[in-house]
Tab-separated table of C-alpha atoms in Angstrom:
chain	number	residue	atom	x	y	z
A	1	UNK	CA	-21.010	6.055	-27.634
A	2	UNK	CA	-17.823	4.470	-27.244
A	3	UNK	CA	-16.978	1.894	-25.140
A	4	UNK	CA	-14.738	2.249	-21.649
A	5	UNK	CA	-10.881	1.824	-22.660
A	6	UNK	CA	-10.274	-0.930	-20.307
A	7	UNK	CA	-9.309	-4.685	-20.860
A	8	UNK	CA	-12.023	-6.921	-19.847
A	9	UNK	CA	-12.047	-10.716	-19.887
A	10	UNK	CA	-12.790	-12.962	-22.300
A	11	UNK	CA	-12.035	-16.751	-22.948
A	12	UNK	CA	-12.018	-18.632	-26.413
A	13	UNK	CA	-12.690	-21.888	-26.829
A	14	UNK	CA	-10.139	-25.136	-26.467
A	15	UNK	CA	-10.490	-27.752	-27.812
A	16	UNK	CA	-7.148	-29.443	-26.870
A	17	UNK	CA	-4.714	-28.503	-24.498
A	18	UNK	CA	-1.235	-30.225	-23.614
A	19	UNK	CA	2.132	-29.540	-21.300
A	20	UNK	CA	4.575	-29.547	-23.882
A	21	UNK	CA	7.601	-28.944	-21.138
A	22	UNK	CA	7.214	-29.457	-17.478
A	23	UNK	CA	9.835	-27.241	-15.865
A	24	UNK	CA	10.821	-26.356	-12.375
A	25	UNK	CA	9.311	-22.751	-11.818
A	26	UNK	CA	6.727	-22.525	-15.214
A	27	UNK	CA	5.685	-25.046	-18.131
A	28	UNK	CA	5.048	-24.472	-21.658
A	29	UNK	CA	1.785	-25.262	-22.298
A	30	UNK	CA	-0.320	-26.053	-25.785
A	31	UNK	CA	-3.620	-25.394	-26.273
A	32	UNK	CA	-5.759	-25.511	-29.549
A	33	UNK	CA	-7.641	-22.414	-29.859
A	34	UNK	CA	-11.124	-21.714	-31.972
A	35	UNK	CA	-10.014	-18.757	-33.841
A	36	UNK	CA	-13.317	-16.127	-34.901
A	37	UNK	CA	-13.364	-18.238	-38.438
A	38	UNK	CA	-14.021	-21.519	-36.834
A	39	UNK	CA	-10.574	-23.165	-37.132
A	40	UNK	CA	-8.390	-24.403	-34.335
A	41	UNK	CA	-4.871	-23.281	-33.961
A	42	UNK	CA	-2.270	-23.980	-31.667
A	43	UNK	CA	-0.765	-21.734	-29.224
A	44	UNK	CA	2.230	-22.008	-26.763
A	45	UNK	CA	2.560	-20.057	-23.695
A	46	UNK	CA	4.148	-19.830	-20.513
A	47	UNK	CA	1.798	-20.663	-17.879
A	48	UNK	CA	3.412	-18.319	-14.949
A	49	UNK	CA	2.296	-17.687	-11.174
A	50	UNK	CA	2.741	-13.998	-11.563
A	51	UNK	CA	5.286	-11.673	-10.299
A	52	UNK	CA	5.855	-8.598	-7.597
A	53	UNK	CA	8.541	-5.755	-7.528
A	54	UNK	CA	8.976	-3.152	-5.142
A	55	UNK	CA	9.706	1.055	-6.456
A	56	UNK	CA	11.183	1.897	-3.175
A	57	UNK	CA	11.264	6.020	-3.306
A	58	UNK	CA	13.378	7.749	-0.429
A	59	UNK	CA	12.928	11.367	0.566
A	60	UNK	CA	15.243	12.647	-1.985
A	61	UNK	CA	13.576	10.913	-4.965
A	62	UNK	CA	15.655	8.350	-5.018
A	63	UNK	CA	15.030	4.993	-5.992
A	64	UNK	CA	15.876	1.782	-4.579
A	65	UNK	CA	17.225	-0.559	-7.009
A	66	UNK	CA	19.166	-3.916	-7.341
A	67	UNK	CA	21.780	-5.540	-10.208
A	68	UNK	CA	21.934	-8.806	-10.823
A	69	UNK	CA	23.258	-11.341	-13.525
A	70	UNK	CA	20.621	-12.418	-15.976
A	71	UNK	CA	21.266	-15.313	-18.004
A	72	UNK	CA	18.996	-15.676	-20.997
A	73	UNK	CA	19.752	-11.987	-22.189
A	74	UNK	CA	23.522	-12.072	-21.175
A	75	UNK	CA	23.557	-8.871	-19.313
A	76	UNK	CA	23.901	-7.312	-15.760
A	77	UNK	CA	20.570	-5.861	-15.235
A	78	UNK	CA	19.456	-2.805	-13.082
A	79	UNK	CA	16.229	-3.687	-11.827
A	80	UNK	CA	13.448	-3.321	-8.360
A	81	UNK	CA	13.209	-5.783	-6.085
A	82	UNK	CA	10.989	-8.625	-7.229
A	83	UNK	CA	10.404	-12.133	-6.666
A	84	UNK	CA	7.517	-14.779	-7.807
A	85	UNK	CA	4.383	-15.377	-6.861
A	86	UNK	CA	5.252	-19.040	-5.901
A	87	UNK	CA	3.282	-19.215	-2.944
A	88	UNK	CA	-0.188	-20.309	-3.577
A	89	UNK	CA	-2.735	-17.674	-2.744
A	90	UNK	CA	-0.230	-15.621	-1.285
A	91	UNK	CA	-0.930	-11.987	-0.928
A	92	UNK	CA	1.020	-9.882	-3.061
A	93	UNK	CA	2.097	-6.730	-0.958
A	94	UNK	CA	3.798	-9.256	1.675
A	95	UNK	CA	5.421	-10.858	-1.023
A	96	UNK	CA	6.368	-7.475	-2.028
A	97	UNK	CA	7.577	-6.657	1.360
A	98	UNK	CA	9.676	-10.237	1.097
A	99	UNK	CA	11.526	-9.537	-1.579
A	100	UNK	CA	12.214	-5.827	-0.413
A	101	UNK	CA	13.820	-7.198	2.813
A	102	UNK	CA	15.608	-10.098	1.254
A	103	UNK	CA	16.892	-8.363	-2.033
A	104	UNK	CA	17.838	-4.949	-0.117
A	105	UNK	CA	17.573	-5.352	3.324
A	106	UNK	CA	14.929	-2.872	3.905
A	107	UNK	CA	11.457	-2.272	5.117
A	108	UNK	CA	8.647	0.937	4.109
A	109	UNK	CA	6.006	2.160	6.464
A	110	UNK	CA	3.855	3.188	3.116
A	111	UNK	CA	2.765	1.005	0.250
A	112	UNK	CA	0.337	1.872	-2.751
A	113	UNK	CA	-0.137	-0.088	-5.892
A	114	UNK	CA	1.956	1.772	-8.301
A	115	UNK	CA	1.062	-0.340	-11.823
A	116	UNK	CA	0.166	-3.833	-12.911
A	117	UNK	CA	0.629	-5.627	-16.467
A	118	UNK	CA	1.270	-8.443	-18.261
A	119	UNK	CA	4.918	-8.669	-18.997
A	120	UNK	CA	4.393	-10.794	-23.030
A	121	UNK	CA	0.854	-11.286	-23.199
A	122	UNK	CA	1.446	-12.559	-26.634
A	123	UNK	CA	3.493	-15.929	-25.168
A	124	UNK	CA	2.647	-15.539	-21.095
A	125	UNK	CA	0.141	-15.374	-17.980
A	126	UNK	CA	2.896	-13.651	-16.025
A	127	UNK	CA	0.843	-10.779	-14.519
A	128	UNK	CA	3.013	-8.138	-12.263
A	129	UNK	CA	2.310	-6.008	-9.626
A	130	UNK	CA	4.477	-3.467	-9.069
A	131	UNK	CA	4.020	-1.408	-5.695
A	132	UNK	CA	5.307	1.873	-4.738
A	133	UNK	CA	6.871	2.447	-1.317
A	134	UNK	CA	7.834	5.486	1.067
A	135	UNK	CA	9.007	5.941	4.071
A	136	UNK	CA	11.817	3.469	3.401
A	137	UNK	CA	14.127	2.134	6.811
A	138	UNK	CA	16.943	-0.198	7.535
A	139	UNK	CA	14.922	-3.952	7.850
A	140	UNK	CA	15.614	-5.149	11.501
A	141	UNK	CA	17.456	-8.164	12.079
A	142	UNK	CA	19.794	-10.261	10.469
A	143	UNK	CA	20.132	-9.726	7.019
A	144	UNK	CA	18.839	-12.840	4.513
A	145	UNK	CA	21.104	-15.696	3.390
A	146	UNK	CA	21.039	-15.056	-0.349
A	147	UNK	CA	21.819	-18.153	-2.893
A	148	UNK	CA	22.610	-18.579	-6.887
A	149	UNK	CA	22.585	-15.350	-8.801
A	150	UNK	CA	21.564	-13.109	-5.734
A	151	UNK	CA	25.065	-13.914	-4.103
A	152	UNK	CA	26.559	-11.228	-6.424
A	153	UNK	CA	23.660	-8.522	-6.225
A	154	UNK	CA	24.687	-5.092	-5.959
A	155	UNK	CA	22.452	-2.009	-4.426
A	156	UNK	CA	22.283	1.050	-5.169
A	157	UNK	CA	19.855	4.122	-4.789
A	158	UNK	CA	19.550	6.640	-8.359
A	159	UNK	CA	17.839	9.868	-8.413
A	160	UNK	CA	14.220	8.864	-10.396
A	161	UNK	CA	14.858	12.192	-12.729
A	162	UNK	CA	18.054	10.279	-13.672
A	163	UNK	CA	16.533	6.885	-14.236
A	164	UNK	CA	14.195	8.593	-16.842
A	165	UNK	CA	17.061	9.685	-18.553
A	166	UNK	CA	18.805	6.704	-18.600
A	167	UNK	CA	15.427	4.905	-19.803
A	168	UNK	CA	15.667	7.506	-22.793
A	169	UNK	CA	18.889	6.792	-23.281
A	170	UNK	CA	18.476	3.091	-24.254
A	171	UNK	CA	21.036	2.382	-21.406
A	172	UNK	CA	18.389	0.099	-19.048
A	173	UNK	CA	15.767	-2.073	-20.009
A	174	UNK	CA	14.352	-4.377	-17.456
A	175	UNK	CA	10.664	-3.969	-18.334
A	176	UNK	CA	9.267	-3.907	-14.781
A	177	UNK	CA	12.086	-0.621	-14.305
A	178	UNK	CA	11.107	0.979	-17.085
A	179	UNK	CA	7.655	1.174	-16.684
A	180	UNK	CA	7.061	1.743	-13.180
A	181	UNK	CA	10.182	4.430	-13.020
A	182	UNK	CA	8.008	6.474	-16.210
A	183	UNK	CA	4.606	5.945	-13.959
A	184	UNK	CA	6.408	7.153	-11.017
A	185	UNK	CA	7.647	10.220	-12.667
A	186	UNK	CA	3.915	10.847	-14.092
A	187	UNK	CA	2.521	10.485	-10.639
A	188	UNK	CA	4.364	12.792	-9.329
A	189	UNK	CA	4.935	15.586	-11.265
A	190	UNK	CA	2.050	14.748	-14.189
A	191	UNK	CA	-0.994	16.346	-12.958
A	192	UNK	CA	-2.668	13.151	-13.982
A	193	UNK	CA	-4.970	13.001	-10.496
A	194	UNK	CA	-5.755	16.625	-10.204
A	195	UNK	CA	-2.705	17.306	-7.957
A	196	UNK	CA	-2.976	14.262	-5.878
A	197	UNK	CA	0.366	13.037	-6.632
A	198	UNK	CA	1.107	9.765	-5.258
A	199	UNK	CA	-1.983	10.143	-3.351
A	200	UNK	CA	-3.743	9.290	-6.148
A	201	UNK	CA	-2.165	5.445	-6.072
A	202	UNK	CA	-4.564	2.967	-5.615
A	203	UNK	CA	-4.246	1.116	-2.118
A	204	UNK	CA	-1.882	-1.776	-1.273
A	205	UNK	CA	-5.038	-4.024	-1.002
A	206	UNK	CA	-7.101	-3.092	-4.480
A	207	UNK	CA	-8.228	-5.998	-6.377
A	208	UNK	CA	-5.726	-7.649	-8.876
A	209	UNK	CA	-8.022	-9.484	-11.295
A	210	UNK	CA	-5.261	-11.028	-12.963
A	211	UNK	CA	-4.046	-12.983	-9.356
A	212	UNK	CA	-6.853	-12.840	-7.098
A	213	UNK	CA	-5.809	-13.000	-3.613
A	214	UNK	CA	-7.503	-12.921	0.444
């Protein structure tokens, strides 16, 4: 019989491990790892405190997004609110619900857990969750004091049907968008839980493994 197709955990052994750069959000770190033959080899990685983003879906299947200036690609990149996990033992959906108010202003009266995955497995921890939310309202209050790159953000809501298209079309390619926009559009109108649709989700509070939280 074949086994479950689901990642499970499992830890090599290190025989040496060292910070090779100390930086002010995530480090590089080096570790010597016993390889199946016996032999140590070295591997870099970005040790990362995970990451949250927000698909905000109105009533018209529309989708909440933000643009902002990223440097190391060089681009102006349409993308969900999302912020890091910098708080220690933080829970994720009210760091979700953070970054939705702060990035867009806004508050939802129903969250699910949409998708979560490892952005580069091959070079990072960085684990993301990626909630979906309904039932979307103006946030009360004053609106937050944004700094650095999220002086210039822009928002905008696009019709998910649309951002599929667009996703085809080579023309975005934040990760975190793409792949929770093409789950979103499964949910919905893929069958895949037996005409559940977004019912289906998972709840805000299921278990995240890869960040364990209260």
């Amino acid at each position: 019989m074949r086994e479950a197709i689901a990642d499970s955990p499992e830890e090599w052994p290190v025989t040496a491990a060292r910070t090779s750069f100390r930086g002010k959000v995530w480090d590089i770190l080096t570790e010597d790892v016993v390889m199946p033959d016996g032999v140590a080899a070295a591997r870099d990685f970005q040790r990362h405190p995970g990451a949250v983003g927000v698909l905000a879906l109105d009533q018209q299947r529309r989708v909440l997004l933000v643009r902002q200036y990223r440097h190391p690609v060089r681009q102006r990149l349409w993308e969900l609110p999302a912020g890091l996990l910098d708080v220690p033992g933080e829970n994720p959906l009210h760091a979700a619900q953070r970054e939705l108010y702060e990035e867009a202003h806004a508050k939802a009266g129903d969250w699910r857990v949409l998708i979560d995955f490892y952005s580069s497995p091959g070079g990072s921890s960085e684990a993301l969750r990626v909630f979906l939310a309904q039932d979307l309202a103006e946030a009360d209050g004053e609106r937050f004091q944004a700094e650095h790159e999220e002086l210039d953000l822009q928002v905008d809501r696009v019709d998910l049907d649309e951002l599929v298209r667009l996703v085809f079309a080579g023309e975005l390619h934040n990760g975190a968008l793409v792949s929770s926009v093409m789950a979103a559009k499964v949910a919905l109108d893929g069958g895949v839980f037996g005409g559940a649709g977004l019912g289906g989700l998972r709840p805000s509070d299921a278990p995240w493994p890869a960040r364990p939280f209260e």
